[in-house]
């Protein structure tokens, strides 16, 4: 999922900056001619008006950005493939994760995974569209769509789980419905901004997406491998350990991903600056996001150390689970500054379209840590 949204953000920001700069460059060329006599000004004014019109149209009319269409096509295909794969391979995957046939977790886990997989197309499409909006430097629209969708999820959860008595299946159904609601809202807003049907099939940049996507896929595998192994080992320890692990993991992800918002902002600004070759803006943006990232990481560490002892009781009242959570709190808090910097560095590299460095560095660091 993450390679798709990261690559889309960079490509869209670069194409949008390039299309805008052509109209702005025309206007600057006219204005740089300096003082002119009255009869020359009369001839020049239509050109200035035409240039201003082009800039206004580029801001208000639907934009022609081929990478946006490419991301949507690839997202749809990957979502469908993922759905079929998870449906037919649910039981073997759970067995590999340590949930054997005798485990009480097998039936609800298989039900949840099978139903949840039907939301994969919506999830991949929503991430692709979010990448488009991020590249256009519009972070409000995805925020509003996600707030509406997640709020609907929160409201539907108790209805499907308790009122309808569906249990874990109800949680999966609520989540799938919320994902499709999010993607519908995003599409509704996107069609007003971007022309999603390029006139030529050659403009669809499948080659660049697949090449850079493969590079980032190496990184994603390196990152998720550690989490997957940890989840598998926790599952083998029983439901109590697995419950504590999942609570700690979700808290760690929620805190860590706050830095991702900072990284995304830096990525979009840097991609536009690289397209315009504005090197002063590149240096200033990279320095500022790194500074803010360090402060954000330290702030998150402090909040988690102070508040997590009490906040963990919002997830469960089980004493055994709470005891295991308390053992994980120092790790969750201590890793926040490192996580924040890691996300910000990724944003800087993605903004420069340097996906190869991110892909090669992550497996090397993981291998070194394992040693």
Tab-separated table of C-alpha atoms in Angstrom:
chain	number	residue	atom	x	y	z
A	1	UNK	CA	0.000	0.000	0.000
A	2	UNK	CA	2.612	2.541	1.045
A	3	UNK	CA	4.684	2.416	-2.185
A	4	UNK	CA	1.563	3.398	-4.134
A	5	UNK	CA	0.687	6.471	-2.079
A	6	UNK	CA	4.310	7.649	-1.774
A	7	UNK	CA	5.092	7.346	-5.481
A	8	UNK	CA	1.794	8.964	-6.471
A	9	UNK	CA	2.469	11.962	-4.226
A	10	UNK	CA	5.875	12.620	-5.782
A	11	UNK	CA	4.793	12.093	-9.392
A	12	UNK	CA	1.671	14.246	-9.105
A	13	UNK	CA	3.526	17.058	-7.302
A	14	UNK	CA	6.228	17.048	-9.986
A	15	UNK	CA	3.768	17.071	-12.905
A	16	UNK	CA	1.585	19.733	-11.303
A	17	UNK	CA	4.592	21.997	-10.649
A	18	UNK	CA	5.826	21.547	-14.219
A	19	UNK	CA	2.441	22.411	-15.752
A	20	UNK	CA	2.079	25.483	-13.559
A	21	UNK	CA	5.595	26.746	-14.169
A	22	UNK	CA	5.082	26.935	-17.949
A	23	UNK	CA	2.288	29.525	-17.593
A	24	UNK	CA	4.123	31.405	-14.840
A	25	UNK	CA	7.348	31.476	-16.879
A	26	UNK	CA	5.475	33.101	-19.778
A	27	UNK	CA	4.174	35.836	-17.512
A	28	UNK	CA	7.597	36.419	-15.924
A	29	UNK	CA	9.200	36.771	-19.359
A	30	UNK	CA	6.733	39.507	-20.236
A	31	UNK	CA	7.160	41.385	-16.961
A	32	UNK	CA	10.966	41.201	-17.077
A	33	UNK	CA	11.043	43.305	-20.246
A	34	UNK	CA	10.951	46.363	-18.030
A	35	UNK	CA	9.490	49.814	-18.789
A	36	UNK	CA	7.846	50.209	-22.174
A	37	UNK	CA	6.263	53.106	-24.023
A	38	UNK	CA	2.518	53.529	-24.235
A	39	UNK	CA	2.000	52.033	-27.692
A	40	UNK	CA	4.097	49.000	-26.717
A	41	UNK	CA	2.085	48.575	-23.527
A	42	UNK	CA	-1.103	48.473	-25.560
A	43	UNK	CA	0.310	45.569	-27.530
A	44	UNK	CA	1.672	43.832	-24.433
A	45	UNK	CA	-1.468	43.930	-22.281
A	46	UNK	CA	-3.326	41.171	-24.191
A	47	UNK	CA	-0.313	38.901	-23.695
A	48	UNK	CA	-0.271	39.592	-19.941
A	49	UNK	CA	-4.020	39.010	-19.718
A	50	UNK	CA	-3.652	35.735	-21.627
A	51	UNK	CA	-0.868	34.575	-19.306
A	52	UNK	CA	-2.906	35.440	-16.215
A	53	UNK	CA	-5.821	33.528	-17.679
A	54	UNK	CA	-3.655	30.431	-18.155
A	55	UNK	CA	-2.480	30.587	-14.541
A	56	UNK	CA	-6.035	31.023	-13.271
A	57	UNK	CA	-7.223	28.129	-15.402
A	58	UNK	CA	-4.427	25.911	-14.081
A	59	UNK	CA	-5.608	26.627	-10.548
A	60	UNK	CA	-9.353	26.351	-11.076
A	61	UNK	CA	-9.962	23.958	-13.967
A	62	UNK	CA	-9.433	20.221	-14.034
A	63	UNK	CA	-5.751	19.431	-14.471
A	64	UNK	CA	-4.271	16.955	-16.892
A	65	UNK	CA	-2.031	14.741	-14.698
A	66	UNK	CA	-1.394	11.306	-16.275
A	67	UNK	CA	0.220	9.900	-13.117
A	68	UNK	CA	-3.101	10.293	-11.281
A	69	UNK	CA	-4.858	7.985	-13.771
A	70	UNK	CA	-1.943	5.556	-13.611
A	71	UNK	CA	-2.156	5.363	-9.828
A	72	UNK	CA	-5.900	4.653	-9.914
A	73	UNK	CA	-5.556	1.851	-12.475
A	74	UNK	CA	-2.688	0.216	-10.580
A	75	UNK	CA	-4.512	0.621	-7.264
A	76	UNK	CA	-7.614	-1.076	-8.641
A	77	UNK	CA	-5.646	-4.008	-10.025
A	78	UNK	CA	-3.634	-4.512	-6.848
A	79	UNK	CA	-6.774	-4.301	-4.700
A	80	UNK	CA	-8.565	-7.006	-6.684
A	81	UNK	CA	-5.501	-9.275	-6.621
A	82	UNK	CA	-5.117	-8.771	-2.886
A	83	UNK	CA	-8.785	-9.601	-2.259
A	84	UNK	CA	-8.649	-12.950	-4.061
A	85	UNK	CA	-5.301	-13.849	-2.538
A	86	UNK	CA	-6.442	-13.218	1.042
A	87	UNK	CA	-9.771	-14.992	0.589
A	88	UNK	CA	-8.286	-18.201	-0.784
A	89	UNK	CA	-5.131	-18.173	1.352
A	90	UNK	CA	-6.689	-17.057	4.657
A	91	UNK	CA	-6.342	-20.352	6.523
A	92	UNK	CA	-2.755	-21.170	5.414
A	93	UNK	CA	-1.661	-17.612	6.227
A	94	UNK	CA	-3.161	-17.782	9.713
A	95	UNK	CA	-1.517	-21.140	10.277
A	96	UNK	CA	1.822	-19.637	9.282
A	97	UNK	CA	1.175	-16.790	11.744
A	98	UNK	CA	0.882	-19.304	14.582
A	99	UNK	CA	-2.909	-19.672	14.736
A	100	UNK	CA	-3.237	-23.453	14.442
A	101	UNK	CA	-6.412	-25.500	14.056
A	102	UNK	CA	-6.755	-25.936	17.835
A	103	UNK	CA	-6.453	-22.244	18.645
A	104	UNK	CA	-9.602	-20.383	19.769
A	105	UNK	CA	-8.434	-17.487	17.611
A	106	UNK	CA	-8.681	-19.430	14.315
A	107	UNK	CA	-12.403	-19.092	13.534
A	108	UNK	CA	-12.841	-15.382	14.351
A	109	UNK	CA	-9.505	-14.521	12.718
A	110	UNK	CA	-10.443	-16.329	9.511
A	111	UNK	CA	-13.869	-14.679	9.439
A	112	UNK	CA	-12.379	-11.232	9.964
A	113	UNK	CA	-9.598	-11.669	7.384
A	114	UNK	CA	-11.964	-13.015	4.712
A	115	UNK	CA	-14.526	-10.216	5.086
A	116	UNK	CA	-11.924	-7.504	5.559
A	117	UNK	CA	-10.160	-8.555	2.337
A	118	UNK	CA	-13.198	-7.470	0.294
A	119	UNK	CA	-12.325	-3.895	1.241
A	120	UNK	CA	-8.861	-4.130	-0.346
A	121	UNK	CA	-9.901	-2.459	-3.657
A	122	UNK	CA	-11.408	0.471	-1.765
A	123	UNK	CA	-8.367	0.740	0.491
A	124	UNK	CA	-5.864	0.736	-2.387
A	125	UNK	CA	-7.946	3.186	-4.402
A	126	UNK	CA	-8.362	5.545	-1.451
A	127	UNK	CA	-4.595	5.525	-0.885
A	128	UNK	CA	-3.966	6.271	-4.568
A	129	UNK	CA	-6.432	9.177	-4.473
A	130	UNK	CA	-4.885	10.445	-1.232
A	131	UNK	CA	-1.533	10.428	-3.014
A	132	UNK	CA	-3.021	12.554	-5.784
A	133	UNK	CA	-4.425	15.095	-3.319
A	134	UNK	CA	-1.143	15.175	-1.399
A	135	UNK	CA	0.730	15.856	-4.622
A	136	UNK	CA	-1.639	18.756	-5.296
A	137	UNK	CA	-0.877	19.990	-1.737
A	138	UNK	CA	-4.500	19.474	-0.744
A	139	UNK	CA	-4.415	17.640	2.577
A	140	UNK	CA	-7.786	18.911	3.775
A	141	UNK	CA	-9.914	16.832	1.421
A	142	UNK	CA	-8.376	13.477	2.476
A	143	UNK	CA	-8.620	14.572	6.117
A	144	UNK	CA	-12.342	15.313	5.854
A	145	UNK	CA	-13.027	12.096	3.934
A	146	UNK	CA	-11.151	9.979	6.475
A	147	UNK	CA	-12.886	11.699	9.399
A	148	UNK	CA	-16.298	10.964	7.863
A	149	UNK	CA	-15.392	7.365	7.029
A	150	UNK	CA	-13.766	6.562	10.364
A	151	UNK	CA	-16.606	8.220	12.281
A	152	UNK	CA	-19.044	6.023	10.386
A	153	UNK	CA	-16.878	3.028	11.288
A	154	UNK	CA	-16.976	3.927	14.965
A	155	UNK	CA	-20.764	4.292	14.863
A	156	UNK	CA	-21.312	1.052	12.940
A	157	UNK	CA	-18.994	-1.060	15.103
A	158	UNK	CA	-21.260	-1.392	18.162
A	159	UNK	CA	-24.327	-1.780	15.948
A	160	UNK	CA	-22.926	-4.681	13.923
A	161	UNK	CA	-20.944	-6.252	16.783
A	162	UNK	CA	-23.501	-6.063	19.601
A	163	UNK	CA	-26.915	-5.032	18.265
A	164	UNK	CA	-26.835	-7.463	15.348
A	165	UNK	CA	-24.737	-9.958	17.318
A	166	UNK	CA	-22.172	-10.466	14.542
A	167	UNK	CA	-19.107	-10.153	16.771
A	168	UNK	CA	-15.807	-10.055	14.898
A	169	UNK	CA	-17.638	-10.345	11.563
A	170	UNK	CA	-19.528	-7.173	12.417
A	171	UNK	CA	-16.259	-5.311	13.014
A	172	UNK	CA	-14.963	-6.405	9.609
A	173	UNK	CA	-18.207	-5.404	7.843
A	174	UNK	CA	-18.179	-1.970	9.476
A	175	UNK	CA	-14.594	-1.395	8.418
A	176	UNK	CA	-15.213	-2.460	4.798
A	177	UNK	CA	-18.251	-0.177	4.499
A	178	UNK	CA	-16.282	2.753	5.909
A	179	UNK	CA	-13.476	2.156	3.381
A	180	UNK	CA	-15.901	2.317	0.446
A	181	UNK	CA	-17.477	5.459	1.914
A	182	UNK	CA	-14.039	7.119	2.068
A	183	UNK	CA	-13.180	6.277	-1.531
A	184	UNK	CA	-16.563	7.534	-2.773
A	185	UNK	CA	-16.035	10.897	-1.053
A	186	UNK	CA	-12.511	11.187	-2.416
A	187	UNK	CA	-13.607	10.366	-5.976
A	188	UNK	CA	-16.457	12.859	-5.729
A	189	UNK	CA	-13.946	15.620	-4.975
A	190	UNK	CA	-11.204	14.404	-7.302
A	191	UNK	CA	-13.247	14.518	-10.531
A	192	UNK	CA	-13.585	18.298	-10.076
A	193	UNK	CA	-9.811	18.783	-9.947
A	194	UNK	CA	-8.178	16.216	-12.198
A	195	UNK	CA	-8.925	14.863	-15.665
A	196	UNK	CA	-8.829	11.129	-14.960
A	197	UNK	CA	-9.051	10.022	-18.613
A	198	UNK	CA	-5.866	10.945	-20.502
A	199	UNK	CA	-6.270	11.191	-24.289
A	200	UNK	CA	-3.461	8.716	-24.981
A	201	UNK	CA	-2.774	5.349	-23.348
A	202	UNK	CA	0.948	6.061	-23.710
A	203	UNK	CA	0.663	8.785	-21.077
A	204	UNK	CA	-0.133	6.230	-18.401
A	205	UNK	CA	3.172	5.872	-16.590
A	206	UNK	CA	2.962	2.209	-15.670
A	207	UNK	CA	6.680	1.658	-16.214
A	208	UNK	CA	7.770	4.321	-13.717
A	209	UNK	CA	5.193	3.218	-11.171
A	210	UNK	CA	6.200	-0.429	-11.374
A	211	UNK	CA	9.942	0.301	-11.319
A	212	UNK	CA	9.848	2.611	-8.294
A	213	UNK	CA	7.053	0.588	-6.699
A	214	UNK	CA	9.237	-2.509	-6.769
A	215	UNK	CA	12.048	-0.582	-5.066
A	216	UNK	CA	9.766	0.615	-2.270
A	217	UNK	CA	8.214	-2.835	-2.020
A	218	UNK	CA	11.626	-4.118	-0.919
A	219	UNK	CA	11.602	-1.543	1.847
A	220	UNK	CA	8.037	-2.323	2.904
A	221	UNK	CA	8.835	-6.040	3.084
A	222	UNK	CA	11.842	-5.289	5.297
A	223	UNK	CA	9.700	-3.153	7.630
A	224	UNK	CA	6.670	-5.438	7.834
A	225	UNK	CA	8.744	-8.588	8.164
A	226	UNK	CA	9.770	-7.654	11.688
A	227	UNK	CA	6.189	-6.843	12.702
A	228	UNK	CA	4.911	-10.039	11.073
A	229	UNK	CA	7.444	-12.208	12.896
A	230	UNK	CA	6.624	-10.498	16.181
A	231	UNK	CA	2.887	-11.069	15.645
A	232	UNK	CA	3.520	-14.715	14.807
A	233	UNK	CA	5.572	-15.248	17.968
A	234	UNK	CA	2.924	-13.475	20.060
A	235	UNK	CA	0.156	-15.648	18.603
A	236	UNK	CA	2.078	-18.741	19.662
A	237	UNK	CA	2.086	-17.452	23.235
A	238	UNK	CA	-1.709	-17.402	23.428
A	239	UNK	CA	-4.576	-14.868	23.394
A	240	UNK	CA	-3.308	-12.842	26.408
A	241	UNK	CA	0.092	-12.124	24.887
A	242	UNK	CA	-1.467	-11.482	21.476
A	243	UNK	CA	-3.932	-8.990	22.959
A	244	UNK	CA	-1.167	-7.054	24.711
A	245	UNK	CA	0.975	-7.097	21.588
A	246	UNK	CA	-1.822	-5.747	19.393
A	247	UNK	CA	-2.640	-2.922	21.814
A	248	UNK	CA	1.027	-1.905	22.061
A	249	UNK	CA	1.448	-2.149	18.291
A	250	UNK	CA	-1.573	0.028	17.548
A	251	UNK	CA	-0.475	2.673	20.058
A	252	UNK	CA	3.042	2.635	18.619
A	253	UNK	CA	1.729	2.943	15.058
A	254	UNK	CA	-0.738	5.710	15.935
A	255	UNK	CA	1.997	7.775	17.575
A	256	UNK	CA	4.628	7.039	14.957
A	257	UNK	CA	2.369	7.810	12.001
A	258	UNK	CA	1.797	11.336	13.307
A	259	UNK	CA	5.259	12.035	11.928
A	260	UNK	CA	4.089	10.696	8.572
A	261	UNK	CA	1.891	13.763	8.136
A	262	UNK	CA	4.971	15.952	8.509
A	263	UNK	CA	6.858	13.754	6.050
A	264	UNK	CA	4.055	13.975	3.476
A	265	UNK	CA	4.010	17.781	3.666
A	266	UNK	CA	7.759	17.892	3.173
A	267	UNK	CA	7.585	15.391	0.308
A	268	UNK	CA	5.013	17.391	-1.677
A	269	UNK	CA	6.872	20.698	-1.203
A	270	UNK	CA	10.233	19.158	-2.074
A	271	UNK	CA	8.909	17.400	-5.191
A	272	UNK	CA	7.554	20.716	-6.499
A	273	UNK	CA	10.795	22.513	-5.620
A	274	UNK	CA	12.888	19.882	-7.413
A	275	UNK	CA	10.693	20.202	-10.495
A	276	UNK	CA	11.283	23.983	-10.483
A	277	UNK	CA	14.983	23.575	-9.504
A	278	UNK	CA	14.442	25.894	-6.543
A	279	UNK	CA	17.435	24.704	-4.515
A	280	UNK	CA	17.122	27.309	-1.765
A	281	UNK	CA	13.591	26.120	-1.050
A	282	UNK	CA	14.785	22.495	-1.081
A	283	UNK	CA	17.428	23.153	1.592
A	284	UNK	CA	15.090	25.254	3.733
A	285	UNK	CA	12.246	22.709	3.587
A	286	UNK	CA	14.443	19.715	4.364
A	287	UNK	CA	16.061	21.488	7.329
A	288	UNK	CA	12.752	22.637	8.770
A	289	UNK	CA	10.956	19.293	8.580
A	290	UNK	CA	13.936	17.561	10.231
A	291	UNK	CA	13.914	20.090	13.075
A	292	UNK	CA	10.175	19.710	13.600
A	293	UNK	CA	10.528	15.915	13.390
A	294	UNK	CA	12.992	15.829	16.278
A	295	UNK	CA	10.745	18.017	18.445
A	296	UNK	CA	7.686	15.934	17.566
A	297	UNK	CA	9.463	12.694	18.484
A	298	UNK	CA	10.543	14.029	21.881
A	299	UNK	CA	7.044	15.344	22.585
A	300	UNK	CA	5.463	11.991	21.721
A	301	UNK	CA	7.912	10.175	24.004
A	302	UNK	CA	6.978	12.401	26.923
A	303	UNK	CA	3.228	12.042	26.332
A	304	UNK	CA	3.430	8.248	26.087
A	305	UNK	CA	5.558	7.832	29.211
A	306	UNK	CA	3.195	9.994	31.253
A	307	UNK	CA	-0.180	9.040	29.804
A	308	UNK	CA	0.052	5.467	28.570
A	309	UNK	CA	-0.063	3.902	32.033
A	310	UNK	CA	-3.572	5.308	32.426
A	311	UNK	CA	-4.675	5.240	28.780
A	312	UNK	CA	-4.010	1.496	28.458
A	313	UNK	CA	-7.066	0.847	30.652
A	314	UNK	CA	-9.223	2.287	27.882
A	315	UNK	CA	-8.403	-0.824	25.811
A	316	UNK	CA	-8.888	-3.551	28.411
A	317	UNK	CA	-9.492	-4.278	32.090
A	318	UNK	CA	-7.737	-7.630	32.005
A	319	UNK	CA	-4.970	-7.523	34.644
A	320	UNK	CA	-2.712	-9.968	32.799
A	321	UNK	CA	-2.929	-7.956	29.577
A	322	UNK	CA	-2.330	-4.665	31.402
A	323	UNK	CA	0.774	-6.106	33.057
A	324	UNK	CA	2.241	-7.084	29.696
A	325	UNK	CA	1.379	-3.657	28.254
A	326	UNK	CA	3.304	-1.945	31.055
A	327	UNK	CA	6.406	-3.875	30.006
A	328	UNK	CA	6.125	-2.490	26.472
A	329	UNK	CA	5.582	1.169	27.398
A	330	UNK	CA	9.315	2.081	27.703
A	331	UNK	CA	10.018	0.675	24.239
A	332	UNK	CA	7.040	2.463	22.674
A	333	UNK	CA	8.109	5.792	24.183
A	334	UNK	CA	11.853	5.473	23.567
A	335	UNK	CA	11.493	4.736	19.856
A	336	UNK	CA	9.378	7.783	18.997
A	337	UNK	CA	12.254	10.224	18.232
A	338	UNK	CA	13.874	7.577	16.005
A	339	UNK	CA	10.560	6.845	14.272
A	340	UNK	CA	9.859	10.534	13.669
A	341	UNK	CA	13.249	11.076	12.048
A	342	UNK	CA	12.871	7.922	9.964
A	343	UNK	CA	9.525	9.084	8.557
A	344	UNK	CA	10.875	12.575	7.850
A	345	UNK	CA	13.965	11.227	6.089
A	346	UNK	CA	11.674	9.072	3.948
A	347	UNK	CA	9.662	12.156	3.022
A	348	UNK	CA	12.836	13.999	2.000
A	349	UNK	CA	14.035	11.074	-0.141
A	350	UNK	CA	10.614	10.594	-1.734
A	351	UNK	CA	10.402	14.310	-2.516
A	352	UNK	CA	13.694	13.978	-4.386
A	353	UNK	CA	12.310	10.849	-6.141
A	354	UNK	CA	15.238	8.941	-4.632
A	355	UNK	CA	13.297	5.736	-4.056
A	356	UNK	CA	16.361	3.554	-4.638
A	357	UNK	CA	18.200	4.866	-1.568
A	358	UNK	CA	15.190	4.236	0.670
A	359	UNK	CA	14.818	0.757	-0.772
A	360	UNK	CA	18.457	-0.253	-0.289
A	361	UNK	CA	19.065	1.366	3.101
A	362	UNK	CA	16.153	-0.235	4.962
A	363	UNK	CA	17.016	-3.925	4.337
A	364	UNK	CA	20.675	-3.179	5.181
A	365	UNK	CA	19.707	-1.564	8.516
A	366	UNK	CA	17.345	-4.426	9.339
A	367	UNK	CA	20.027	-6.993	8.556
A	368	UNK	CA	22.585	-5.112	10.672
A	369	UNK	CA	20.178	-4.903	13.611
A	370	UNK	CA	19.433	-8.615	13.379
A	371	UNK	CA	23.178	-9.331	13.585
